[in-house]
Coordinates of C-alpha atoms in Angstrom, one line a residue:
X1 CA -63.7 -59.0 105.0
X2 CA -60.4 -57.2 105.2
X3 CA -59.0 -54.6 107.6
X4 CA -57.5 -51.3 106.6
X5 CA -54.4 -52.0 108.7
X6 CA -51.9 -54.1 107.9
X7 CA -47.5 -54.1 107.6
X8 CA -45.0 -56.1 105.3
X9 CA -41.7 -55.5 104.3
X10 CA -39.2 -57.6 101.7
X11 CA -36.1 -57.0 101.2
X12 CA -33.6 -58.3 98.3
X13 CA -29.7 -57.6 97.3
X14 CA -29.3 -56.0 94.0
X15 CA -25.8 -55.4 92.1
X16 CA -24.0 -55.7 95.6
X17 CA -26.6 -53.2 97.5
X18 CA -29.5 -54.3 100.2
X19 CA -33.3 -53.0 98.6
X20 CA -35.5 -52.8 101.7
X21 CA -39.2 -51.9 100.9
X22 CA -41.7 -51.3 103.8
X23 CA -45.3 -51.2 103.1
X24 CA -47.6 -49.9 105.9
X25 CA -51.5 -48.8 105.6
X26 CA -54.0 -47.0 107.9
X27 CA -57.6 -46.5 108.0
X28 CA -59.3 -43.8 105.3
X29 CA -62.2 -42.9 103.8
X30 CA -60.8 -43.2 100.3
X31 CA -57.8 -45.0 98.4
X32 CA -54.5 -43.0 99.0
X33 CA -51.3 -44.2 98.0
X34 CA -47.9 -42.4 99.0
X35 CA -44.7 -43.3 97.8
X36 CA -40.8 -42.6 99.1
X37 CA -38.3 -43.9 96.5
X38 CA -34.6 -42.3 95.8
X39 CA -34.4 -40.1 92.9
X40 CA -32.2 -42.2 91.2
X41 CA -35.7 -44.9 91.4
X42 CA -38.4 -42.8 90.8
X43 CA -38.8 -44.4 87.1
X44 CA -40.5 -47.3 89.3
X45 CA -43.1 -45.1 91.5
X46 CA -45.8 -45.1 88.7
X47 CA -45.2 -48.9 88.7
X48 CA -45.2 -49.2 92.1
X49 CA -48.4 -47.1 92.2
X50 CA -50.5 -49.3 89.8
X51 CA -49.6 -52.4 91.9
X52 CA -50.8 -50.9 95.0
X53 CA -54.1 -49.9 93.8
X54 CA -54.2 -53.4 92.7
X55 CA -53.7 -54.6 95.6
X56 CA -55.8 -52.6 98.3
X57 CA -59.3 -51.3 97.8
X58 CA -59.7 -48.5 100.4
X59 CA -57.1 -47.1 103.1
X60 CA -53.8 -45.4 102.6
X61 CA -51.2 -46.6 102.0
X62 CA -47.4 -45.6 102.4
X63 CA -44.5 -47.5 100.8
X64 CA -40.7 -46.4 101.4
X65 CA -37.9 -48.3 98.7
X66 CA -34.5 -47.7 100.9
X67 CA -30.9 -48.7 99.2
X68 CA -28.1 -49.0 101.3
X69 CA -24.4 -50.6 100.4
X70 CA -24.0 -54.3 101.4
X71 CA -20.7 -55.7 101.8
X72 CA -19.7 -55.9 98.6
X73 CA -20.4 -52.6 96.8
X74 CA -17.5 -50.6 96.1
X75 CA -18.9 -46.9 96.2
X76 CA -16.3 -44.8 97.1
X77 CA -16.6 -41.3 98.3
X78 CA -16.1 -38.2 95.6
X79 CA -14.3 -35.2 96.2
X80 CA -16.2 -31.9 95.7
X81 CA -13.8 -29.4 94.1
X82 CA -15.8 -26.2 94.3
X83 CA -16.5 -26.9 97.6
X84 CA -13.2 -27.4 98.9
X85 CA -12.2 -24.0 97.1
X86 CA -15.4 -22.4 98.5
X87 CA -14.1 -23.3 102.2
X88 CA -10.7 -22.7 101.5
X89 CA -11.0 -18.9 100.4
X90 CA -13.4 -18.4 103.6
X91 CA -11.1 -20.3 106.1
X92 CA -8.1 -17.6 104.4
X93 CA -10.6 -14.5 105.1
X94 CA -11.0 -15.8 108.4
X95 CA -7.6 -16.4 109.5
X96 CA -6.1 -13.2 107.9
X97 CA -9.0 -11.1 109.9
X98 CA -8.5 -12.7 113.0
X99 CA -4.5 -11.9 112.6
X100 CA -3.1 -15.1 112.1
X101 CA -1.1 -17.7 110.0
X102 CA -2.0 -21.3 110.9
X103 CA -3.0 -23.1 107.3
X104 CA -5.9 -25.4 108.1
X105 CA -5.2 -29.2 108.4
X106 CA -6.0 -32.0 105.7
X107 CA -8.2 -33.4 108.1
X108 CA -10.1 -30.1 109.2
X109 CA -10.6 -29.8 105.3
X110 CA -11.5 -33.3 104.2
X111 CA -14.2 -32.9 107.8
X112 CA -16.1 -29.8 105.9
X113 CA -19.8 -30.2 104.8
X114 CA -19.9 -30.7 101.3
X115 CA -16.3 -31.2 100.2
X116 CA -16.2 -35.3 101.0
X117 CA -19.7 -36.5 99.8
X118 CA -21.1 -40.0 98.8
X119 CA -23.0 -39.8 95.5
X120 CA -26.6 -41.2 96.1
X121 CA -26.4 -44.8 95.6
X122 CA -28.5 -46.0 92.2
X123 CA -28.7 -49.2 89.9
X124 CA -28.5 -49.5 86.4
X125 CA -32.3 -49.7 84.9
X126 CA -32.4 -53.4 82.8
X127 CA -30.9 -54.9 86.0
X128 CA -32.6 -53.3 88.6
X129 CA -36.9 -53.1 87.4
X130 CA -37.8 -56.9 87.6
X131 CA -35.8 -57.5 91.0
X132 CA -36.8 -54.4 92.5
X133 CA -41.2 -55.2 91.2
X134 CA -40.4 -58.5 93.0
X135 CA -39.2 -57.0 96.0
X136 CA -41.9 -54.6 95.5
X137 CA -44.9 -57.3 95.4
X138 CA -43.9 -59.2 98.2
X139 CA -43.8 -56.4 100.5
X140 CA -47.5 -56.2 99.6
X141 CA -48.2 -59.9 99.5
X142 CA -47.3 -59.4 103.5
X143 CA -49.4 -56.5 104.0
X144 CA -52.3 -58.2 102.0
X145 CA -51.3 -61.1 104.4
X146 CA -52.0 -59.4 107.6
X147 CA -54.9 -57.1 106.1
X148 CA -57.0 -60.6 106.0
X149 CA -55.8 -61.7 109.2
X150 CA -56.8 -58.2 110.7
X151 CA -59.9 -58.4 108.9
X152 CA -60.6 -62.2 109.9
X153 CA -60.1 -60.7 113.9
X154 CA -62.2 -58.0 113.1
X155 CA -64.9 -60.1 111.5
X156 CA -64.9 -62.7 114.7
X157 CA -65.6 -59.6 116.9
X158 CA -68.0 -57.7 115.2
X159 CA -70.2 -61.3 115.1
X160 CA -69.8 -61.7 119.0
X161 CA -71.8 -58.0 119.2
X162 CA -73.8 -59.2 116.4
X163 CA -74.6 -62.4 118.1
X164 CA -75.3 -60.0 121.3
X165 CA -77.5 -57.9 119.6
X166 CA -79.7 -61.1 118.3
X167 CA -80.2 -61.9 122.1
X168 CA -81.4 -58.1 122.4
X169 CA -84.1 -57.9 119.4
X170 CA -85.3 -61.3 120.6
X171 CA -86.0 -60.0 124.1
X172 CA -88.0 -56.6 122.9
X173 CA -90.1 -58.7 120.1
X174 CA -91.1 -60.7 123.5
X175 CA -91.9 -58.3 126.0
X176 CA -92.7 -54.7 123.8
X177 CA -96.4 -56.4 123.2
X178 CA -96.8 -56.8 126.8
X179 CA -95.3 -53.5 127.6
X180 CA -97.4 -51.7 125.1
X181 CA -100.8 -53.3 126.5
X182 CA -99.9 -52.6 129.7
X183 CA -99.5 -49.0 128.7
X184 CA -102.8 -49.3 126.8
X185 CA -104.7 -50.8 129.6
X186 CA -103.4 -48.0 132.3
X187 CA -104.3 -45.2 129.8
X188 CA -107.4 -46.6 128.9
X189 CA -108.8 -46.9 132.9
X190 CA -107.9 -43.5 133.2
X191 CA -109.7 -42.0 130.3
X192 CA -112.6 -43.8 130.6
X193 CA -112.8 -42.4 134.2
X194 CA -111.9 -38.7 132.4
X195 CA -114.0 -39.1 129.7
X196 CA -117.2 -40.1 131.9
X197 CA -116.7 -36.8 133.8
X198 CA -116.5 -34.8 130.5
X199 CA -119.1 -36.2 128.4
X200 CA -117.0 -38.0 126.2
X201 CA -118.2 -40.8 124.6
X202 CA -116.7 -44.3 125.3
X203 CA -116.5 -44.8 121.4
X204 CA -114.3 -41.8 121.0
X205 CA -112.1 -43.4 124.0
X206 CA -111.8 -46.7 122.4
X207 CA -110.4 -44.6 118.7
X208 CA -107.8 -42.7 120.6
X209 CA -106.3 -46.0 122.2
X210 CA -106.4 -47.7 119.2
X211 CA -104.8 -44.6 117.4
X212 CA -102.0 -44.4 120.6
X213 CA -101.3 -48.0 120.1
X214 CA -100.8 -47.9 116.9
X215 CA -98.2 -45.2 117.7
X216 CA -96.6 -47.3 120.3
X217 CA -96.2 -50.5 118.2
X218 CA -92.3 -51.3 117.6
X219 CA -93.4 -54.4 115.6
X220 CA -92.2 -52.8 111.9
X221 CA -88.9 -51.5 113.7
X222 CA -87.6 -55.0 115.1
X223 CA -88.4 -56.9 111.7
X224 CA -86.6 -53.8 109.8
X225 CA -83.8 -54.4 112.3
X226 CA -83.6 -58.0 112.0
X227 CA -83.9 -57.7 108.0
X228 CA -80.7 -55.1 108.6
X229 CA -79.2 -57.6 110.8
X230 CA -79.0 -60.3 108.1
X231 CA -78.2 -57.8 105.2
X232 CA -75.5 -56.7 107.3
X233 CA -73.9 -60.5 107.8
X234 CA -74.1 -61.3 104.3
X235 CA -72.4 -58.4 103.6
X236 CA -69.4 -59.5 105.8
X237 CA -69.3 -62.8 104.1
X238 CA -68.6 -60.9 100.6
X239 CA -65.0 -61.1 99.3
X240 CA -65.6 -57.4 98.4
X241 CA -64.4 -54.0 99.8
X242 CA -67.3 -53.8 102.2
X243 CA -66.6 -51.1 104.8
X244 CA -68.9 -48.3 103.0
X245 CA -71.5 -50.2 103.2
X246 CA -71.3 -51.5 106.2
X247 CA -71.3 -48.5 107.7
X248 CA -74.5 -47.2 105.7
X249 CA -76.7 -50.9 107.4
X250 CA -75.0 -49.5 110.8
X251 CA -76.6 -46.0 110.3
X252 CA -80.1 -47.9 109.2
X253 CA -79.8 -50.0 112.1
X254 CA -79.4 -46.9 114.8
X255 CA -82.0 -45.2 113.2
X256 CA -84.4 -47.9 113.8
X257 CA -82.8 -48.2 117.4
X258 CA -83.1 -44.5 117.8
X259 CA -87.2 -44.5 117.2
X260 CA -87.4 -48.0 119.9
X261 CA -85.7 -45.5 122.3
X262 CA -88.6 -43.0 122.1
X263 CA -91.7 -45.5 122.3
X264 CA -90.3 -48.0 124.4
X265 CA -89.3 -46.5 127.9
X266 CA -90.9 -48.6 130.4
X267 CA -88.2 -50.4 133.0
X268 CA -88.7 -53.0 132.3
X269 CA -87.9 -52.7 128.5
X270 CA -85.6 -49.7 127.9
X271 CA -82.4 -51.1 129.6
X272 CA -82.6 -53.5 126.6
X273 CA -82.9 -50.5 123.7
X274 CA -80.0 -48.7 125.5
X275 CA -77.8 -52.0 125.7
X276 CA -79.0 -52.7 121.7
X277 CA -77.8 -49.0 120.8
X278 CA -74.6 -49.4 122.7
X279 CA -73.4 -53.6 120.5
X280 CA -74.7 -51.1 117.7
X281 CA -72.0 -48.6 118.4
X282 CA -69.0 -51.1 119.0
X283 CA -70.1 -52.3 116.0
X284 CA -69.7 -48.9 114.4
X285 CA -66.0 -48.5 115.9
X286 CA -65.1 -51.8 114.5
X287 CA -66.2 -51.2 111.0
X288 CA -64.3 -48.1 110.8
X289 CA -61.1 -50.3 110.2
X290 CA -63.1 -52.7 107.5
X291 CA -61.9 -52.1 103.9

């Protein structure tokens, strides 16, 4: 069992430059995969993209390539002639209109936006793809890495509330019979008394207590719960993407708790159904985060 959220990051120098690449993803429904690469790199993003799907079953996942100049790149800055002309002829327009004749300075020039600029930093293709893919996949080996220790944390929890619940279900098997034939037993002094004042017959009494305990049996909704319980575990023991369906045993499971809730509320039982409901939706929470 894996968790949706998990980080890596590699990083690698190619042709004098430092290649960082951060992988990060987050809980969703679906499989999402966003990309930020340079332009001067986007011939890898469709490569990049495949491996990720690879890689992750459900979440979204984000994945930034960043290229900066190490110590030994030489990139030198360009100078941007239509630019400096550009600023020149308004700087003139400016100074004549304002009545004067100062000449701006080299280094009020050479500080204008856009006539000093750095052309975006980019590696030649043969040299670049199979560094850059191995950069690339080990980045995700370290997000795969913490996705199974997340999910391994998760896993520990979710059986702790699962372990909690066992206690619960074990509790209501013992005690709903008694409950119910206490129930039975009250009802069934006062409707004999009613039903002697009214003509009823005793026969007809004994059908509508066997009809209202039948009503008030929970015996079919703790062995569907249990059954959920141990669909649910195996589940979690699948090397599979197993969130989805996770999520669906959850919804059978407070269903079932749901319907002990509206036949069991006696004292001495219904603290129990509202503790079982309540593991039920930590449970929930957790699995939101499960791949």
């Amino acid at each position: 069992m894996k968790s949706m959220t998990g980080y890596g990051r590699a990083e690698g120098t190619i042709g004098g430059m430092t290649v960082t690449v951060e992988a990060r993803s987050l809980n969703h429904r679906y499989q999402e995969v966003r990309l930020s690469f340079p332009n001067t790199l986007l011939f890898l993003e469709p490569a990049a993209e495949a491996r990720a799907r690879g890689r992750i079953a459900r979440g979204r996942l984000e994945m930034s390539l960043r290229l900066s100049a190490g110590a030994s790149f030489s990139g030198r800055p360009r100078l941007d002639r239509g630019a400096l002309v550009a600023w020149q002829k308004a700087l003139s327009e400016l100074t004549a209109a304002a009545g004067l004749e100062e000449r701006p300075s080299l280094s009020l020039l050479s500080g204008l936006p856009g006539v000093l600029v750095q052309d975006e930093v980019g590696l030649p293709v043969d040299m670049a793809r199979a560094e850059l893919e191995r950069i690339l996949d080990a980045a995700l080996d370290g997000l795969c890495a913490m996705r199974e220790r997340e999910g391994e944390a998760l896993a520990r929890d979710i059986r702790s509330h699962l372990s909690n619940m066992d206690g619960l279900i074990a509790e209501l098997t013992r005690l709903a019979p008694q409950e119910i034939e206490r129930q039975r037993s009250r009802l069934a002094q006062n409707l004999r008394s009613l039903a002697g004042e009214a003509g009823i017959s005793q026969d007809r009494v004994g059908q509508e207590l066997s009809l209202l305990a039948e009503r008030l049996d929970v015996s079919e909704e703790l062995s569907r719960l249990a059954a959920h319980m141990g669909h649910f575990r195996s589940l979690m023991d699948s090397p599979a993407s197993v969130g989805r369906e996770l999520d669906f045993v959850l919804q059978e499971m407070n269903r079932e708790a749901n319907t002990l809730a509206s036949k069991l509320r006696a004292e001495s039982v219904a603290p129990r159904v509202v503790a079982l409901r309540a593991e039920i939706e930590r449970v929930r929470e957790q699995v939101q985060n499960v791949e």
